[in-house]
Amino acid sequence: MPDPGSAPAPPPYPPSPPPGPGSPTGHGPPPAGFGPPPAGYGPPPGYGPPPGYGPPPGYGPPPGHGPPGFPTWAWAPPVTGSGRFRAQSFGELLDSTFTVYRRKFLPILAITALFQLPYLAVEYFGERSPFATISAISAQPQPVTSAGALNELGTLTAALLVVLAITLGYYILLMPLAQGAVIRVVSDEYLDRPTGVGAGLSTAMRRIASLIGYVVLELAVAVLPLVLAGGLAIVVGGVAGAGLLVLVLIAWIVFVFFVLIKMCLGIQTVILERLSPLAAFRRSWRLTSGSFWRIFLFYLVIVVVSGILSGILNEVAELIVGAAPAITQSSIQVLISGVIDIFTSPFILILLTLVYYDIRIRREAFDIEMLAQSI
């Protein structure tokens, strides 16, 4: 019985009708009176989604990514030294040159210094010896006999010949070894292989005979025409001989410029393809066909950069030792030039090695060959 003063209880709901056939148990139709809302109670007109506010165009799923839970592989641009290869533009090859030098700076510098520092020391003392001889001769009174003059001239000639012999020994023996070792280090970096000073020196020593043979071949091709043409000019003699000699010198400069560009990839083929000197000469000639001016521009860029750096440092050295005697100034300049050369000479070797691979990729499908080997 309800308490006095409380609100009357609402009337009980009528019992739900039994579920019809096919209806879920206990879930009948809604009670009467709860049908669809009367017409006209839809959303107010104009209140739909704002026009133009769909998903931003172009923001689909990232390319190369499939449904979650499935691995995907996306292509990445090849990078020098990553084991993936492609032909590179002029600027990309220059950039790759600096990148390889930065990555392998210590082994490349160690190899270069190992062969150039001994020669630099000999060159330093050799530079002082001829200058000391010249100074001693100029300080003495003029000889009164032809025998005395010949004696002093013989001393100077002997000093110069010693320096010349050491220089030729360096360029024929030591420099090819340094070049071969650096080329091996650069090639291993490009092919994504382990490398170091030991590997480079080992390869160069195994190929020492072919390296020396190729350098001698370069010297013969460059110098022999000049010797023959100069001898012809001397035989002609007179004004005609002098004019012929000038023409010969001009033609020789053009010839040497052309031949050295055509032979510039021979050292790479001696090391990387294990060719003999003559086979390397023919191989380099074929590889550089059609790329002559491109390689020339590479040489030009490296020479200009090295020349600017060398000029700046030489000017600084002259300011420091400006008041020193001439022999001291000359010796210091030799040291500075040698140190600069240790740092700058690897650039052209690195660049030409990358050019060698670039040409092979363009013409011989070297990238496909390496891909097939990796499968």
mmCIF file of C-alpha atoms in Angstrom:
data_model
loop_
_atom_site.group_PDB
_atom_site.id
_atom_site.type_symbol
_atom_site.label_atom_id
_atom_site.label_comp_id
_atom_site.label_asym_id
_atom_site.label_seq_id
_atom_site.Cartn_x
_atom_site.Cartn_y
_atom_site.Cartn_z
ATOM 1 C CA MET A 1 0.000 0.000 0.000
ATOM 2 C CA PRO A 2 1.487 3.323 -0.937
ATOM 3 C CA ASP A 3 2.545 5.800 1.646
ATOM 4 C CA PRO A 4 0.247 8.712 2.134
ATOM 5 C CA GLY A 5 1.377 11.778 0.190
ATOM 6 C CA SER A 6 3.548 9.860 -2.311
ATOM 7 C CA ALA A 7 2.947 10.099 -6.055
ATOM 8 C CA PRO A 8 0.742 7.390 -7.496
ATOM 9 C CA ALA A 9 2.658 4.543 -9.195
ATOM 10 C CA PRO A 10 2.423 4.475 -13.003
ATOM 11 C CA PRO A 11 0.192 1.793 -14.483
ATOM 12 C CA PRO A 12 2.009 -1.428 -15.396
ATOM 13 C CA TYR A 13 3.132 -1.940 -19.055
ATOM 14 C CA PRO A 14 1.034 -4.418 -20.961
ATOM 15 C CA PRO A 15 2.706 -7.805 -21.520
ATOM 16 C CA SER A 16 4.727 -8.174 -24.732
ATOM 17 C CA PRO A 17 3.184 -10.342 -27.408
ATOM 18 C CA PRO A 18 4.836 -13.705 -28.008
ATOM 19 C CA PRO A 19 7.659 -13.693 -30.602
ATOM 20 C CA GLY A 20 6.629 -14.504 -34.086
ATOM 21 C CA PRO A 21 8.173 -17.241 -36.171
ATOM 22 C CA GLY A 22 11.744 -16.400 -37.228
ATOM 23 C CA SER A 23 12.154 -13.628 -34.675
ATOM 24 C CA PRO A 24 14.972 -13.859 -32.078
ATOM 25 C CA THR A 25 13.783 -15.098 -28.769
ATOM 26 C CA GLY A 26 12.873 -12.255 -26.439
ATOM 27 C CA HIS A 27 13.184 -9.547 -29.090
ATOM 28 C CA GLY A 28 9.770 -8.739 -30.439
ATOM 29 C CA PRO A 29 8.741 -5.693 -32.375
ATOM 30 C CA PRO A 30 8.872 -2.373 -30.533
ATOM 31 C CA PRO A 31 5.822 -1.370 -28.564
ATOM 32 C CA ALA A 32 3.009 0.307 -30.374
ATOM 33 C CA GLY A 33 3.433 4.000 -30.741
ATOM 34 C CA PHE A 34 7.184 3.899 -31.420
ATOM 35 C CA GLY A 35 7.069 3.777 -35.188
ATOM 36 C CA PRO A 36 9.192 5.886 -37.523
ATOM 37 C CA PRO A 37 9.299 9.592 -36.759
ATOM 38 C CA PRO A 38 6.750 11.726 -38.460
ATOM 39 C CA ALA A 39 7.621 13.063 -41.865
ATOM 40 C CA GLY A 40 9.485 16.335 -41.813
ATOM 41 C CA TYR A 41 11.763 15.501 -38.889
ATOM 42 C CA GLY A 42 14.819 14.637 -40.957
ATOM 43 C CA PRO A 43 18.021 16.646 -40.662
ATOM 44 C CA PRO A 44 17.567 20.348 -41.272
ATOM 45 C CA PRO A 45 18.125 21.241 -44.913
ATOM 46 C CA GLY A 46 21.695 22.407 -45.676
ATOM 47 C CA TYR A 47 23.284 20.726 -42.664
ATOM 48 C CA GLY A 48 24.917 17.870 -44.490
ATOM 49 C CA PRO A 49 28.692 17.526 -44.566
ATOM 50 C CA PRO A 50 30.348 20.749 -45.745
ATOM 51 C CA PRO A 51 31.045 20.603 -49.478
ATOM 52 C CA GLY A 52 34.720 20.040 -50.419
ATOM 53 C CA TYR A 53 35.846 18.779 -47.004
ATOM 54 C CA GLY A 54 36.555 15.225 -48.021
ATOM 55 C CA PRO A 55 39.999 13.654 -47.581
ATOM 56 C CA PRO A 56 42.777 15.768 -49.128
ATOM 57 C CA PRO A 57 43.574 14.648 -52.677
ATOM 58 C CA GLY A 58 46.771 12.633 -53.094
ATOM 59 C CA TYR A 59 46.996 11.447 -49.486
ATOM 60 C CA GLY A 60 46.470 7.792 -50.133
ATOM 61 C CA PRO A 61 48.627 5.082 -48.591
ATOM 62 C CA PRO A 62 52.378 5.508 -49.128
ATOM 63 C CA PRO A 63 53.611 3.827 -52.323
ATOM 64 C CA GLY A 64 55.069 0.401 -51.842
ATOM 65 C CA HIS A 65 53.190 -0.344 -48.596
ATOM 66 C CA GLY A 66 50.619 -3.120 -48.800
ATOM 67 C CA PRO A 67 48.069 -4.153 -46.206
ATOM 68 C CA PRO A 68 49.284 -4.359 -42.593
ATOM 69 C CA GLY A 69 50.989 -7.581 -41.691
ATOM 70 C CA PHE A 70 52.534 -8.186 -45.120
ATOM 71 C CA PRO A 71 56.206 -7.272 -45.835
ATOM 72 C CA THR A 72 56.827 -4.865 -48.670
ATOM 73 C CA TRP A 73 59.915 -3.915 -50.636
ATOM 74 C CA ALA A 74 60.436 -0.474 -52.119
ATOM 75 C CA TRP A 75 63.170 0.522 -54.626
ATOM 76 C CA ALA A 76 65.844 2.879 -53.263
ATOM 77 C CA PRO A 77 68.169 4.979 -55.441
ATOM 78 C CA PRO A 78 71.567 3.334 -55.909
ATOM 79 C CA VAL A 79 74.406 4.831 -53.914
ATOM 80 C CA THR A 80 78.092 4.505 -54.779
ATOM 81 C CA GLY A 81 79.582 1.842 -52.561
ATOM 82 C CA SER A 82 76.243 0.314 -51.583
ATOM 83 C CA GLY A 83 76.468 -2.639 -53.939
ATOM 84 C CA ARG A 84 73.884 -1.145 -56.342
ATOM 85 C CA PHE A 85 74.980 0.472 -59.558
ATOM 86 C CA ARG A 86 73.796 2.990 -62.115
ATOM 87 C CA ALA A 87 75.262 5.411 -64.611
ATOM 88 C CA GLN A 88 76.032 8.774 -63.018
ATOM 89 C CA SER A 89 76.034 12.299 -64.356
ATOM 90 C CA PHE A 90 79.050 14.605 -64.416
ATOM 91 C CA GLY A 91 78.156 16.250 -61.117
ATOM 92 C CA GLU A 92 77.264 12.954 -59.445
ATOM 93 C CA LEU A 93 80.650 11.478 -60.328
ATOM 94 C CA LEU A 94 82.424 14.481 -58.845
ATOM 95 C CA ASP A 95 80.297 14.192 -55.710
ATOM 96 C CA SER A 96 80.999 10.450 -55.489
ATOM 97 C CA THR A 97 84.723 11.187 -55.776
ATOM 98 C CA PHE A 98 84.660 13.380 -52.686
ATOM 99 C CA THR A 99 82.392 10.878 -50.897
ATOM 100 C CA VAL A 100 84.752 7.953 -51.506
ATOM 101 C CA TYR A 101 87.765 10.037 -50.496
ATOM 102 C CA ARG A 102 86.019 11.030 -47.270
ATOM 103 C CA ARG A 103 85.028 7.451 -46.432
ATOM 104 C CA LYS A 104 88.464 5.983 -47.167
ATOM 105 C CA PHE A 105 90.569 9.013 -46.310
ATOM 106 C CA LEU A 106 92.954 7.273 -43.893
ATOM 107 C CA PRO A 107 93.887 4.228 -46.020
ATOM 108 C CA ILE A 108 94.215 6.328 -49.175
ATOM 109 C CA LEU A 109 96.318 8.955 -47.415
ATOM 110 C CA ALA A 110 98.479 6.268 -45.779
ATOM 111 C CA ILE A 111 99.214 4.605 -49.123
ATOM 112 C CA THR A 112 100.011 7.901 -50.829
ATOM 113 C CA ALA A 113 102.245 9.133 -48.018
ATOM 114 C CA LEU A 114 104.032 5.775 -47.786
ATOM 115 C CA PHE A 115 105.364 6.158 -51.314
ATOM 116 C CA GLN A 116 105.664 9.931 -51.599
ATOM 117 C CA LEU A 117 107.307 10.906 -48.312
ATOM 118 C CA PRO A 118 110.598 9.078 -49.044
ATOM 119 C CA TYR A 119 110.737 10.662 -52.480
ATOM 120 C CA LEU A 120 109.879 14.036 -50.979
ATOM 121 C CA ALA A 121 112.782 13.758 -48.541
ATOM 122 C CA VAL A 122 115.185 12.865 -51.348
ATOM 123 C CA GLU A 123 113.817 15.678 -53.494
ATOM 124 C CA TYR A 124 114.250 18.138 -50.629
ATOM 125 C CA PHE A 125 117.925 17.309 -50.119
ATOM 126 C CA GLY A 126 118.469 17.003 -53.854
ATOM 127 C CA GLU A 127 117.019 20.466 -54.330
ATOM 128 C CA ARG A 128 119.461 21.853 -51.808
ATOM 129 C CA SER A 129 122.425 20.077 -53.379
ATOM 130 C CA PRO A 130 122.192 21.621 -56.877
ATOM 131 C CA PHE A 131 121.445 25.025 -55.375
ATOM 132 C CA ALA A 132 124.434 24.696 -53.049
ATOM 133 C CA THR A 133 126.594 23.720 -55.996
ATOM 134 C CA ILE A 134 125.369 26.673 -58.052
ATOM 135 C CA SER A 135 125.930 29.038 -55.121
ATOM 136 C CA ALA A 136 129.452 27.731 -54.602
ATOM 137 C CA ILE A 137 130.267 28.164 -58.281
ATOM 138 C CA SER A 138 128.822 31.683 -58.454
ATOM 139 C CA ALA A 139 130.686 32.751 -55.294
ATOM 140 C CA GLN A 140 134.043 31.659 -56.655
ATOM 141 C CA PRO A 141 136.079 33.757 -59.090
ATOM 142 C CA GLN A 142 135.716 32.760 -62.691
ATOM 143 C CA PRO A 143 138.074 29.918 -63.563
ATOM 144 C CA VAL A 144 140.961 30.897 -65.702
ATOM 145 C CA THR A 145 141.370 27.510 -67.368
ATOM 146 C CA SER A 146 138.999 25.403 -69.364
ATOM 147 C CA ALA A 147 139.830 22.424 -67.133
ATOM 148 C CA GLY A 148 138.550 24.268 -64.055
ATOM 149 C CA ALA A 149 135.359 25.241 -65.842
ATOM 150 C CA LEU A 150 134.760 21.663 -66.948
ATOM 151 C CA ASN A 151 135.398 20.399 -63.416
ATOM 152 C CA GLU A 152 132.786 22.709 -61.881
ATOM 153 C CA LEU A 153 130.321 21.997 -64.668
ATOM 154 C CA GLY A 154 130.829 18.279 -64.097
ATOM 155 C CA THR A 155 129.978 18.642 -60.402
ATOM 156 C CA LEU A 156 126.736 20.439 -61.206
ATOM 157 C CA THR A 157 125.830 17.951 -63.927
ATOM 158 C CA ALA A 158 126.404 15.005 -61.594
ATOM 159 C CA ALA A 159 124.118 16.517 -58.949
ATOM 160 C CA LEU A 160 121.385 17.149 -61.496
ATOM 161 C CA LEU A 161 121.694 13.632 -62.924
ATOM 162 C CA VAL A 162 121.292 12.112 -59.462
ATOM 163 C CA VAL A 163 118.105 14.106 -58.904
ATOM 164 C CA LEU A 164 116.845 13.132 -62.370
ATOM 165 C CA ALA A 165 117.549 9.433 -61.763
ATOM 166 C CA ILE A 166 115.727 9.485 -58.429
ATOM 167 C CA THR A 167 112.784 11.285 -60.015
ATOM 168 C CA LEU A 168 112.536 8.760 -62.847
ATOM 169 C CA GLY A 169 112.824 5.919 -60.338
ATOM 170 C CA TYR A 170 109.926 7.338 -58.379
ATOM 171 C CA TYR A 171 107.689 7.847 -61.413
ATOM 172 C CA ILE A 172 108.467 4.451 -62.923
ATOM 173 C CA LEU A 173 108.557 2.284 -59.791
ATOM 174 C CA LEU A 174 106.993 3.900 -56.717
ATOM 175 C CA MET A 175 104.181 5.920 -58.283
ATOM 176 C CA PRO A 176 102.634 2.940 -60.151
ATOM 177 C CA LEU A 177 102.583 0.947 -56.914
ATOM 178 C CA ALA A 178 100.829 3.783 -55.092
ATOM 179 C CA GLN A 179 98.330 4.172 -57.931
ATOM 180 C CA GLY A 180 97.573 0.460 -58.042
ATOM 181 C CA ALA A 181 97.017 0.268 -54.285
ATOM 182 C CA VAL A 182 94.700 3.306 -54.263
ATOM 183 C CA ILE A 183 92.717 1.952 -57.220
ATOM 184 C CA ARG A 184 92.152 -1.325 -55.358
ATOM 185 C CA VAL A 185 90.890 0.520 -52.249
ATOM 186 C CA VAL A 186 88.536 2.696 -54.319
ATOM 187 C CA SER A 187 87.222 -0.290 -56.269
ATOM 188 C CA ASP A 188 86.505 -2.257 -53.092
ATOM 189 C CA GLU A 189 84.660 0.716 -51.635
ATOM 190 C CA TYR A 190 82.580 1.051 -54.802
ATOM 191 C CA LEU A 191 81.759 -2.664 -54.865
ATOM 192 C CA ASP A 192 80.969 -2.660 -51.127
ATOM 193 C CA ARG A 193 83.790 -5.031 -50.245
ATOM 194 C CA PRO A 194 86.087 -4.929 -47.213
ATOM 195 C CA THR A 195 89.342 -3.150 -47.964
ATOM 196 C CA GLY A 196 92.352 -1.511 -46.397
ATOM 197 C CA VAL A 197 95.990 -0.578 -46.848
ATOM 198 C CA GLY A 198 97.144 -4.202 -46.772
ATOM 199 C CA ALA A 199 94.736 -5.334 -49.488
ATOM 200 C CA GLY A 200 95.703 -2.431 -51.727
ATOM 201 C CA LEU A 201 99.440 -2.957 -51.343
ATOM 202 C CA SER A 202 99.101 -6.717 -51.837
ATOM 203 C CA THR A 203 97.267 -6.262 -55.130
ATOM 204 C CA ALA A 204 99.741 -3.654 -56.366
ATOM 205 C CA MET A 205 102.734 -5.840 -55.526
ATOM 206 C CA ARG A 206 101.258 -8.813 -57.394
ATOM 207 C CA ARG A 207 100.763 -6.630 -60.477
ATOM 208 C CA ILE A 208 104.026 -4.702 -60.202
ATOM 209 C CA ALA A 209 105.490 -5.951 -63.496
ATOM 210 C CA SER A 210 102.418 -4.947 -65.514
ATOM 211 C CA LEU A 211 102.149 -1.619 -63.682
ATOM 212 C CA ILE A 212 105.751 -0.701 -64.471
ATOM 213 C CA GLY A 213 105.338 -1.931 -68.039
ATOM 214 C CA TYR A 214 102.300 0.255 -68.586
ATOM 215 C CA VAL A 215 104.008 3.370 -67.204
ATOM 216 C CA VAL A 216 107.034 2.738 -69.440
ATOM 217 C CA LEU A 217 104.658 2.327 -72.380
ATOM 218 C CA GLU A 218 103.045 5.676 -71.556
ATOM 219 C CA LEU A 219 106.444 7.371 -71.436
ATOM 220 C CA ALA A 220 107.507 5.768 -74.714
ATOM 221 C CA VAL A 221 104.333 6.802 -76.521
ATOM 222 C CA ALA A 222 104.651 10.359 -75.199
ATOM 223 C CA VAL A 223 108.400 10.940 -75.584
ATOM 224 C CA LEU A 224 109.458 8.883 -78.610
ATOM 225 C CA PRO A 225 107.655 11.030 -81.228
ATOM 226 C CA LEU A 226 109.253 14.166 -79.775
ATOM 227 C CA VAL A 227 112.724 12.626 -79.940
ATOM 228 C CA LEU A 228 112.275 11.539 -83.551
ATOM 229 C CA ALA A 229 110.790 14.845 -84.683
ATOM 230 C CA GLY A 230 113.404 16.855 -82.770
ATOM 231 C CA GLY A 231 116.173 14.842 -84.405
ATOM 232 C CA LEU A 232 114.671 15.570 -87.807
ATOM 233 C CA ALA A 233 114.576 19.306 -87.038
ATOM 234 C CA ILE A 234 118.233 19.236 -85.998
ATOM 235 C CA VAL A 235 119.176 17.447 -89.210
ATOM 236 C CA VAL A 236 117.359 20.056 -91.296
ATOM 237 C CA GLY A 237 119.078 22.871 -89.384
ATOM 238 C CA GLY A 238 118.985 26.599 -90.049
ATOM 239 C CA VAL A 239 115.835 28.717 -90.103
ATOM 240 C CA ALA A 240 113.823 25.896 -91.620
ATOM 241 C CA GLY A 241 114.923 23.616 -88.807
ATOM 242 C CA ALA A 242 113.929 26.157 -86.146
ATOM 243 C CA GLY A 243 110.489 26.627 -87.708
ATOM 244 C CA LEU A 244 110.068 22.878 -87.982
ATOM 245 C CA LEU A 245 111.021 22.488 -84.329
ATOM 246 C CA VAL A 246 108.308 24.962 -83.275
ATOM 247 C CA LEU A 247 105.695 23.110 -85.312
ATOM 248 C CA VAL A 248 106.901 19.813 -83.869
ATOM 249 C CA LEU A 249 106.556 21.098 -80.310
ATOM 250 C CA ILE A 250 102.994 22.308 -80.941
ATOM 251 C CA ALA A 251 102.006 19.033 -82.596
ATOM 252 C CA TRP A 252 103.674 17.070 -79.802
ATOM 253 C CA ILE A 253 101.720 18.909 -77.085
ATOM 254 C CA VAL A 254 98.439 18.149 -78.866
ATOM 255 C CA PHE A 255 99.491 14.539 -79.414
ATOM 256 C CA VAL A 256 100.475 13.983 -75.775
ATOM 257 C CA PHE A 257 97.247 15.583 -74.588
ATOM 258 C CA PHE A 258 95.227 13.232 -76.809
ATOM 259 C CA VAL A 259 97.185 10.060 -76.008
ATOM 260 C CA LEU A 260 97.247 10.561 -72.240
ATOM 261 C CA ILE A 261 93.457 10.961 -72.196
ATOM 262 C CA LYS A 262 93.062 7.805 -74.275
ATOM 263 C CA MET A 263 95.427 5.863 -71.991
ATOM 264 C CA CYS A 264 94.123 7.213 -68.685
ATOM 265 C CA LEU A 265 92.108 4.082 -67.783
ATOM 266 C CA GLY A 266 94.916 1.630 -68.478
ATOM 267 C CA ILE A 267 96.146 1.451 -64.871
ATOM 268 C CA GLN A 268 92.587 0.609 -63.775
ATOM 269 C CA THR A 269 92.402 -2.280 -66.242
ATOM 270 C CA VAL A 270 95.829 -3.575 -65.182
ATOM 271 C CA ILE A 271 94.634 -3.792 -61.558
ATOM 272 C CA LEU A 272 90.951 -4.627 -61.907
ATOM 273 C CA GLU A 273 91.024 -6.804 -65.047
ATOM 274 C CA ARG A 274 94.596 -8.119 -64.669
ATOM 275 C CA LEU A 275 95.588 -7.201 -68.214
ATOM 276 C CA SER A 276 99.060 -6.981 -69.680
ATOM 277 C CA PRO A 277 100.415 -3.522 -70.620
ATOM 278 C CA LEU A 278 99.549 -3.837 -74.333
ATOM 279 C CA ALA A 279 96.116 -5.321 -73.605
ATOM 280 C CA ALA A 280 95.494 -2.536 -71.085
ATOM 281 C CA PHE A 281 96.474 0.039 -73.718
ATOM 282 C CA ARG A 282 93.941 -1.356 -76.193
ATOM 283 C CA ARG A 283 91.267 -1.705 -73.495
ATOM 284 C CA SER A 284 91.700 1.890 -72.320
ATOM 285 C CA TRP A 285 91.549 3.122 -75.906
ATOM 286 C CA ARG A 286 88.193 1.379 -76.418
ATOM 287 C CA LEU A 287 86.724 2.471 -73.081
ATOM 288 C CA THR A 288 87.533 6.141 -73.637
ATOM 289 C CA SER A 289 86.056 6.208 -77.152
ATOM 290 C CA GLY A 290 83.131 8.606 -77.059
ATOM 291 C CA SER A 291 84.059 9.908 -73.601
ATOM 292 C CA PHE A 292 87.153 11.923 -74.513
ATOM 293 C CA TRP A 293 85.832 15.412 -73.744
ATOM 294 C CA ARG A 294 83.993 14.257 -70.649
ATOM 295 C CA ILE A 295 87.217 12.847 -69.210
ATOM 296 C CA PHE A 296 89.052 15.999 -70.259
ATOM 297 C CA LEU A 297 86.568 18.110 -68.269
ATOM 298 C CA PHE A 298 87.135 15.895 -65.235
ATOM 299 C CA TYR A 299 90.873 16.437 -65.559
ATOM 300 C CA LEU A 300 90.326 20.164 -65.943
ATOM 301 C CA VAL A 301 88.199 20.428 -62.794
ATOM 302 C CA ILE A 302 90.690 18.463 -60.683
ATOM 303 C CA VAL A 303 93.671 20.415 -62.030
ATOM 304 C CA VAL A 304 91.970 23.753 -61.387
ATOM 305 C CA VAL A 305 90.960 22.814 -57.828
ATOM 306 C CA SER A 306 94.416 21.425 -57.043
ATOM 307 C CA GLY A 307 96.099 24.446 -58.614
ATOM 308 C CA ILE A 308 94.048 26.907 -56.580
ATOM 309 C CA LEU A 309 94.795 25.049 -53.348
ATOM 310 C CA SER A 310 98.488 24.773 -54.178
ATOM 311 C CA GLY A 311 98.713 28.445 -55.120
ATOM 312 C CA ILE A 312 97.099 29.598 -51.881
ATOM 313 C CA LEU A 313 99.393 27.489 -49.710
ATOM 314 C CA ASN A 314 102.480 28.521 -51.669
ATOM 315 C CA GLU A 315 101.592 32.186 -51.210
ATOM 316 C CA VAL A 316 101.251 31.601 -47.472
ATOM 317 C CA ALA A 317 104.641 29.888 -47.438
ATOM 318 C CA GLU A 318 106.269 32.775 -49.292
ATOM 319 C CA LEU A 319 104.911 35.224 -46.743
ATOM 320 C CA ILE A 320 106.360 33.123 -43.928
ATOM 321 C CA VAL A 321 109.837 32.620 -45.412
ATOM 322 C CA GLY A 322 110.019 35.736 -47.550
ATOM 323 C CA ALA A 323 113.233 36.991 -45.924
ATOM 324 C CA ALA A 324 115.011 33.621 -46.007
ATOM 325 C CA PRO A 325 117.836 32.881 -48.459
ATOM 326 C CA ALA A 326 116.890 31.644 -51.915
ATOM 327 C CA ILE A 327 117.991 28.076 -51.207
ATOM 328 C CA THR A 328 115.792 27.932 -48.078
ATOM 329 C CA GLN A 329 112.795 29.361 -49.924
ATOM 330 C CA SER A 330 113.184 26.820 -52.710
ATOM 331 C CA SER A 331 113.500 23.907 -50.285
ATOM 332 C CA ILE A 332 110.427 24.946 -48.309
ATOM 333 C CA GLN A 333 108.428 25.318 -51.509
ATOM 334 C CA VAL A 334 109.454 21.789 -52.485
ATOM 335 C CA LEU A 335 108.206 20.477 -49.132
ATOM 336 C CA ILE A 336 104.927 22.371 -49.352
ATOM 337 C CA SER A 337 104.299 21.236 -52.927
ATOM 338 C CA GLY A 338 105.030 17.641 -51.922
ATOM 339 C CA VAL A 339 102.655 17.722 -48.965
ATOM 340 C CA ILE A 340 99.927 19.282 -51.101
ATOM 341 C CA ASP A 341 100.469 16.592 -53.714
ATOM 342 C CA ILE A 342 100.036 13.867 -51.086
ATOM 343 C CA PHE A 343 96.553 15.195 -50.314
ATOM 344 C CA THR A 344 95.450 16.118 -53.850
ATOM 345 C CA SER A 345 96.925 13.399 -56.084
ATOM 346 C CA PRO A 346 94.393 10.708 -55.020
ATOM 347 C CA PHE A 347 91.493 12.777 -56.387
ATOM 348 C CA ILE A 348 92.206 12.011 -60.032
ATOM 349 C CA LEU A 349 92.759 8.303 -59.299
ATOM 350 C CA ILE A 350 89.459 8.048 -57.415
ATOM 351 C CA LEU A 351 87.615 9.915 -60.155
ATOM 352 C CA LEU A 352 89.072 7.855 -63.008
ATOM 353 C CA THR A 353 88.246 4.609 -61.193
ATOM 354 C CA LEU A 354 84.621 5.715 -60.828
ATOM 355 C CA VAL A 355 84.615 6.817 -64.488
ATOM 356 C CA TYR A 356 85.909 3.351 -65.427
ATOM 357 C CA TYR A 357 82.935 1.693 -63.713
ATOM 358 C CA ASP A 358 80.514 4.289 -65.067
ATOM 359 C CA ILE A 359 81.599 3.594 -68.653
ATOM 360 C CA ARG A 360 81.305 -0.157 -68.102
ATOM 361 C CA ILE A 361 77.778 0.268 -66.737
ATOM 362 C CA ARG A 362 76.760 2.376 -69.741
ATOM 363 C CA ARG A 363 78.279 0.142 -72.413
ATOM 364 C CA GLU A 364 78.746 -3.334 -70.973
ATOM 365 C CA ALA A 365 75.808 -3.679 -68.551
ATOM 366 C CA PHE A 366 78.202 -4.081 -65.654
ATOM 367 C CA ASP A 367 75.311 -3.446 -63.245
ATOM 368 C CA ILE A 368 73.430 -6.464 -64.633
ATOM 369 C CA GLU A 369 76.584 -8.550 -64.387
ATOM 370 C CA MET A 370 77.034 -7.673 -60.719
ATOM 371 C CA LEU A 371 73.350 -8.306 -60.037
ATOM 372 C CA ALA A 372 73.617 -11.757 -61.609
ATOM 373 C CA GLN A 373 76.653 -12.564 -59.473
ATOM 374 C CA SER A 374 74.797 -11.570 -56.309
ATOM 375 C CA ILE A 375 71.865 -13.920 -56.993
#
